Amino acid sequence: MKLAAHRRARVLVVEDEAELLDAMVTYLNMEGFIADGVASLAAAGHWMRTHAFDVVVLDLGLPDGDGLAWLESEEAVRDKGVVITTARGEDADRISGVRAGADVYLVKPVLMEE
């Protein structure tokens, strides 16, 4: 993904743990991104229909569905950057995440610098 030098990347964080969601959005905004957060897949779908974006940071265990299945079926993220953040750390999980379209697969707890 290449952005014009003058344009900041717009990031959507999809995370159901409120404190972690707030921390991630705050950190990304402090680092110069334009970040917003939602707590469900339904909210993510609505947000993506009403905003331009470049990257999705996606938790897999969400209250309204599995983030991995959503990633595989969601057309709006096909040409976007995808970072998975999840507690699922087995090798098979990581491989499934990359095959579903993730560019990066991070296992929680995640350091914000990652």
Coordinates of N, CA, C and O in Angstrom, one line a residue:
M1 N 0.8 -1.2 0.0 CA 0.0 0.0 0.0 C 0.9 1.2 0.0 O 1.7 1.4 0.9
K2 N 0.7 2.1 -1.0 CA 1.5 3.3 -1.0 C 0.5 4.5 -0.9 O -0.6 4.5 -1.5
L3 N 0.9 5.5 -0.1 CA 0.1 6.7 0.1 C 0.9 7.9 -0.4 O 2.2 7.8 -0.4
A4 N 0.2 8.9 -0.9 CA 0.9 10.1 -1.2 C 1.7 10.6 0.0 O 1.2 10.5 1.1
A5 N 2.8 11.3 -0.2 CA 3.6 11.7 0.9 C 2.9 12.7 1.8 O 3.2 12.7 3.0
H6 N 1.9 13.4 1.3 CA 1.2 14.4 2.1 C 0.0 13.8 2.8 O -0.7 14.5 3.6
R7 N -0.4 12.6 2.6 CA -1.6 12.0 3.1 C -1.3 11.0 4.2 O -0.4 10.2 4.1
R8 N -2.0 11.1 5.3 CA -1.9 10.2 6.4 C -2.8 9.0 6.2 O -3.9 9.2 5.8
A9 N -2.4 7.8 6.6 CA -3.2 6.6 6.5 C -4.4 6.7 7.4 O -4.2 7.1 8.6
R10 N -5.5 6.3 6.9 CA -6.7 6.2 7.8 C -6.9 4.7 8.2 O -6.9 3.8 7.4
V11 N -7.0 4.5 9.5 CA -7.0 3.2 10.1 C -8.3 3.0 10.9 O -8.8 3.8 11.6
L12 N -8.9 1.8 10.6 CA -10.1 1.4 11.4 C -9.7 0.3 12.3 O -9.1 -0.8 11.9
V13 N -9.8 0.4 13.6 CA -9.5 -0.6 14.6 C -10.8 -1.3 15.0 O -11.8 -0.6 15.4
V14 N -10.9 -2.6 14.9 CA -12.1 -3.4 15.2 C -11.7 -4.2 16.4 O -11.0 -5.2 16.3
E15 N -12.1 -3.9 17.6 CA -11.7 -4.5 18.9 C -12.9 -4.4 19.9 O -13.3 -3.3 20.1
D16 N -13.3 -5.5 20.5 CA -14.4 -5.4 21.5 C -14.0 -5.1 22.9 O -14.8 -4.8 23.7
E17 N -12.7 -5.2 23.2 CA -12.2 -4.8 24.6 C -12.1 -3.3 24.6 O -11.2 -2.7 24.0
A18 N -13.0 -2.6 25.3 CA -13.0 -1.1 25.3 C -11.7 -0.5 25.6 O -11.3 0.5 24.9
E19 N -11.0 -0.9 26.7 CA -9.8 -0.3 27.0 C -8.7 -0.5 26.0 O -7.9 0.5 25.7
L20 N -8.6 -1.6 25.4 CA -7.6 -1.9 24.4 C -8.0 -1.1 23.1 O -7.1 -0.5 22.5
L21 N -9.3 -1.0 22.7 CA -9.7 -0.3 21.6 C -9.3 1.2 21.8 O -8.7 1.8 20.9
D22 N -9.6 1.8 22.9 CA -9.2 3.2 23.2 C -7.7 3.4 23.1 O -7.2 4.3 22.5
A23 N -6.9 2.4 23.7 CA -5.5 2.6 23.7 C -4.9 2.5 22.3 O -4.0 3.3 22.0
M24 N -5.4 1.6 21.5 CA -4.9 1.4 20.1 C -5.2 2.7 19.3 O -4.4 3.2 18.6
V25 N -6.5 3.1 19.4 CA -6.9 4.3 18.6 C -6.1 5.5 19.0 O -5.5 6.3 18.2
T26 N -5.9 5.7 20.3 CA -5.1 6.9 20.9 C -3.7 6.8 20.4 O -3.1 7.8 19.9
Y27 N -3.1 5.6 20.5 CA -1.7 5.4 20.1 C -1.5 5.7 18.6 O -0.6 6.5 18.2
L28 N -2.4 5.2 17.8 CA -2.3 5.4 16.3 C -2.4 6.8 16.0 O -1.7 7.4 15.1
N29 N -3.4 7.5 16.6 CA -3.5 9.0 16.3 C -2.3 9.8 16.8 O -1.9 10.7 16.1
M30 N -1.7 9.4 17.9 CA -0.5 10.1 18.4 C 0.7 9.8 17.4 O 1.6 10.7 17.3
E31 N 0.7 8.7 16.7 CA 1.7 8.3 15.8 C 1.5 8.9 14.4 O 2.3 8.7 13.5
G32 N 0.5 9.7 14.2 CA 0.3 10.4 13.0 C -0.7 9.8 12.0 O -0.9 10.3 10.9
F33 N -1.4 8.7 12.4 CA -2.4 8.1 11.6 C -3.7 8.8 11.9 O -3.9 9.5 12.9
I34 N -4.7 8.6 11.1 CA -6.1 9.0 11.4 C -6.8 7.7 11.8 O -7.1 6.9 10.9
A35 N -7.1 7.5 13.0 CA -7.6 6.2 13.5 C -9.0 6.4 14.2 O -9.2 7.4 14.9
D36 N -9.8 5.5 13.9 CA -11.1 5.4 14.5 C -11.3 3.9 15.0 O -10.7 3.0 14.5
G37 N -12.2 3.7 15.9 CA -12.4 2.4 16.4 C -13.9 2.0 16.5 O -14.7 2.9 16.8
V38 N -14.2 0.7 16.4 CA -15.5 0.2 16.5 C -15.4 -1.1 17.3 O -14.3 -1.7 17.3
A39 N -16.5 -1.6 17.9 CA -16.4 -2.8 18.8 C -17.1 -4.0 18.2 O -17.2 -5.0 18.9
S40 N -17.5 -4.0 17.0 CA -18.2 -5.1 16.4 C -18.0 -5.2 14.9 O -17.7 -4.1 14.2
L41 N -18.3 -6.3 14.3 CA -18.2 -6.4 12.8 C -19.3 -5.7 12.2 O -19.1 -5.1 11.1
A42 N -20.5 -5.6 12.8 CA -21.6 -4.8 12.2 C -21.2 -3.4 12.1 O -21.4 -2.7 11.1
A43 N -20.6 -2.9 13.2 CA -20.2 -1.5 13.2 C -19.1 -1.2 12.2 O -19.0 -0.2 11.6
A44 N -18.2 -2.2 12.1 CA -17.1 -2.0 11.1 C -17.7 -1.9 9.7 O -17.3 -1.1 8.9
G45 N -18.7 -2.8 9.3 CA -19.3 -2.7 8.0 C -19.9 -1.4 7.8 O -19.8 -0.8 6.7
H46 N -20.6 -0.9 8.7 CA -21.3 0.4 8.6 C -20.2 1.5 8.4 O -20.3 2.4 7.5
W47 N -19.2 1.5 9.2 CA -18.1 2.5 9.2 C -17.5 2.5 7.8 O -17.2 3.6 7.2
M48 N -17.2 1.3 7.3 CA -16.5 1.2 6.0 C -17.3 1.7 4.8 O -16.8 2.2 3.8
R49 N -18.6 1.7 5.0 CA -19.5 2.2 3.9 C -19.6 3.7 3.9 O -20.0 4.3 3.0
T50 N -19.2 4.3 5.0 CA -19.3 5.8 5.2 C -18.0 6.5 5.3 O -18.0 7.7 5.4
H51 N -16.9 5.8 5.2 CA -15.5 6.4 5.4 C -14.6 5.8 4.4 O -14.6 4.6 4.1
A52 N -13.7 6.6 3.9 CA -12.5 6.0 3.1 C -11.5 5.5 4.2 O -11.4 6.1 5.2
F53 N -10.8 4.5 3.9 CA -9.8 4.0 4.8 C -8.7 3.2 4.0 O -8.9 2.8 2.9
D54 N -7.6 3.0 4.7 CA -6.4 2.3 4.2 C -6.1 1.0 4.8 O -5.6 0.1 4.2
V55 N -6.3 1.0 6.1 CA -5.9 -0.2 6.9 C -7.0 -0.6 7.9 O -7.6 0.3 8.5
V56 N -7.1 -1.9 8.2 CA -8.0 -2.4 9.2 C -7.1 -3.1 10.2 O -6.3 -4.0 9.8
V57 N -7.3 -2.8 11.5 CA -6.7 -3.6 12.6 C -7.8 -4.4 13.2 O -8.7 -3.8 13.7
L58 N -7.7 -5.7 13.1 CA -8.9 -6.6 13.3 C -8.6 -7.6 14.4 O -7.7 -8.4 14.3
D59 N -9.5 -7.6 15.4 CA -9.5 -8.7 16.4 C -10.3 -9.8 15.8 O -11.2 -9.6 14.9
L60 N -10.1 -11.0 16.1 CA -10.8 -12.2 15.6 C -12.0 -12.6 16.4 O -13.0 -13.0 15.9
G61 N -11.9 -12.5 17.7 CA -13.0 -12.9 18.6 C -13.9 -11.8 18.9 O -13.6 -11.0 19.9
L62 N -14.9 -11.6 18.1 CA -15.8 -10.4 18.3 C -17.2 -10.9 18.7 O -17.6 -12.0 18.4
P63 N -18.0 -10.0 19.4 CA -19.3 -10.5 19.9 C -20.3 -10.9 18.8 O -21.1 -11.7 19.1
D64 N -20.1 -10.4 17.7 CA -21.1 -10.7 16.6 C -20.6 -11.5 15.5 O -21.2 -11.6 14.4
G65 N -19.4 -12.2 15.7 CA -18.9 -13.1 14.7 C -17.4 -13.3 14.8 O -16.7 -12.7 15.6
D66 N -17.0 -14.1 13.9 CA -15.5 -14.4 13.8 C -14.9 -13.5 12.8 O -15.3 -13.4 11.6
G67 N -13.9 -12.8 13.3 CA -13.2 -11.8 12.4 C -12.5 -12.4 11.2 O -12.5 -11.8 10.1
L68 N -12.1 -13.7 11.3 CA -11.4 -14.3 10.2 C -12.4 -14.6 9.1 O -12.1 -14.4 7.9
A69 N -13.6 -15.2 9.5 CA -14.6 -15.4 8.5 C -15.1 -14.1 7.8 O -15.3 -14.1 6.6
W70 N -15.2 -13.1 8.6 CA -15.6 -11.8 8.1 C -14.5 -11.3 7.1 O -14.9 -10.8 6.0
L71 N -13.3 -11.4 7.5 CA -12.2 -11.0 6.6 C -12.2 -11.7 5.2 O -12.1 -11.1 4.2
E72 N -12.5 -13.0 5.3 CA -12.6 -13.8 4.0 C -13.7 -13.4 3.1 O -13.6 -13.5 1.9
S73 N -14.8 -12.9 3.7 CA -16.0 -12.5 2.9 C -16.2 -11.0 2.6 O -17.0 -10.7 1.8
E74 N -15.5 -10.2 3.3 CA -15.7 -8.7 3.2 C -15.0 -8.1 2.0 O -13.8 -8.0 2.1
E75 N -15.7 -7.8 1.0 CA -15.1 -7.2 -0.2 C -14.4 -5.9 0.1 O -13.4 -5.6 -0.6
A76 N -14.9 -5.1 1.0 CA -14.3 -3.7 1.2 C -12.9 -3.8 1.7 O -12.2 -2.7 1.6
V77 N -12.4 -4.9 2.2 CA -11.0 -4.9 2.7 C -10.1 -5.6 1.7 O -8.9 -5.7 2.0
R78 N -10.5 -6.0 0.6 CA -9.7 -6.7 -0.4 C -8.4 -6.0 -0.8 O -7.4 -6.6 -0.9
D79 N -8.5 -4.7 -1.0 CA -7.3 -4.0 -1.4 C -6.8 -3.1 -0.3 O -6.0 -2.1 -0.6
K80 N -7.1 -3.4 0.9 CA -6.6 -2.6 2.1 C -5.6 -3.4 2.9 O -5.4 -4.6 2.8
G81 N -4.8 -2.7 3.7 CA -3.9 -3.3 4.6 C -4.7 -3.9 5.7 O -5.7 -3.3 6.2
V82 N -4.3 -5.1 6.2 CA -5.0 -5.8 7.3 C -4.0 -6.3 8.3 O -3.0 -7.0 8.0
V83 N -4.2 -5.8 9.5 CA -3.4 -6.3 10.7 C -4.3 -7.0 11.6 O -5.3 -6.4 12.1
I84 N -4.1 -8.3 11.9 CA -4.9 -9.1 12.8 C -4.2 -9.0 14.2 O -3.0 -9.2 14.3
T85 N -5.0 -8.7 15.2 CA -4.5 -8.8 16.6 C -5.4 -9.7 17.3 O -6.6 -9.5 17.4
T86 N -4.9 -10.8 17.9 CA -5.8 -11.8 18.5 C -5.0 -12.6 19.5 O -3.8 -12.6 19.5
A87 N -5.7 -13.3 20.3 CA -5.1 -14.2 21.3 C -4.9 -15.6 20.6 O -4.2 -16.4 21.2
R88 N -5.4 -15.8 19.4 CA -5.1 -17.1 18.7 C -3.7 -17.1 18.2 O -3.4 -16.5 17.2
G89 N -2.9 -17.9 18.8 CA -1.5 -17.9 18.5 C -0.9 -19.1 17.9 O 0.3 -19.2 17.6
E90 N -1.7 -20.1 17.6 CA -1.2 -21.4 17.1 C -0.7 -21.2 15.6 O -1.2 -20.3 14.9
D91 N 0.2 -22.0 15.2 CA 0.7 -21.9 13.8 C -0.4 -21.9 12.8 O -0.4 -21.1 11.8
A92 N -1.3 -22.8 13.0 CA -2.4 -23.0 12.0 C -3.3 -21.7 12.0 O -3.8 -21.3 10.9
D93 N -3.5 -21.1 13.1 CA -4.3 -19.8 13.2 C -3.5 -18.7 12.4 O -4.2 -18.0 11.6
R94 N -2.3 -18.6 12.6 CA -1.5 -17.6 11.9 C -1.5 -17.8 10.4 O -1.7 -16.9 9.6
I95 N -1.4 -19.1 9.9 CA -1.4 -19.4 8.5 C -2.8 -19.1 8.0 O -2.9 -18.5 6.9
S96 N -3.9 -19.4 8.7 CA -5.2 -19.1 8.2 C -5.4 -17.6 8.1 O -6.1 -17.1 7.2
G97 N -4.9 -16.8 9.0 CA -5.0 -15.4 9.0 C -4.4 -14.8 7.7 O -4.9 -13.9 7.1
V98 N -3.2 -15.2 7.4 CA -2.5 -14.7 6.2 C -3.2 -15.2 5.0 O -3.4 -14.4 4.0
R99 N -3.7 -16.4 4.9 CA -4.4 -16.9 3.8 C -5.7 -16.1 3.6 O -6.2 -16.0 2.5
A100 N -6.3 -15.6 4.7 CA -7.6 -14.9 4.6 C -7.3 -13.5 4.1 O -8.3 -12.8 3.8
G101 N -6.1 -13.0 4.1 CA -5.8 -11.7 3.6 C -5.1 -10.7 4.5 O -4.8 -9.6 4.2
A102 N -4.6 -11.2 5.7 CA -3.9 -10.4 6.6 C -2.5 -10.1 6.1 O -1.8 -11.0 5.6
D103 N -2.0 -8.9 6.3 CA -0.7 -8.6 5.9 C 0.3 -8.8 7.1 O 1.4 -9.2 7.0
V104 N -0.3 -8.7 8.3 CA 0.4 -8.9 9.6 C -0.5 -9.6 10.5 O -1.7 -9.3 10.6
Y105 N 0.1 -10.5 11.3 CA -0.7 -11.3 12.3 C 0.0 -11.2 13.6 O 1.1 -11.7 13.8
L106 N -0.6 -10.5 14.6 CA 0.0 -10.2 15.9 C -0.7 -10.9 17.0 O -2.0 -10.8 17.0
V107 N 0.0 -11.6 17.9 CA -0.7 -12.3 19.0 C -0.7 -11.4 20.2 O 0.4 -10.9 20.6
K108 N -1.8 -11.3 20.9 CA -2.0 -10.5 22.1 C -1.3 -11.2 23.2 O -1.3 -12.5 23.3
P109 N -0.7 -10.5 24.2 CA -0.7 -9.0 24.2 C 0.2 -8.4 23.2 O 1.3 -8.9 23.0
V110 N -0.2 -7.4 22.6 CA 0.5 -6.7 21.5 C 1.1 -5.4 22.1 O 0.4 -4.6 22.7
L111 N 2.4 -5.2 21.8 CA 3.0 -3.9 22.2 C 2.6 -2.9 21.1 O 2.5 -3.2 19.9
M112 N 2.2 -1.8 21.6 CA 1.7 -0.7 20.7 C 2.7 -0.4 19.6 O 2.3 -0.2 18.4
E113 N 3.9 -0.5 19.9 CA 5.0 -0.2 18.9 C 5.0 -1.2 17.8 O 5.4 -0.9 16.7
E114 N 4.5 -2.4 18.0 CA 4.4 -3.4 16.9 C 3.5 -2.9 15.9 O 3.6 -3.2 14.7

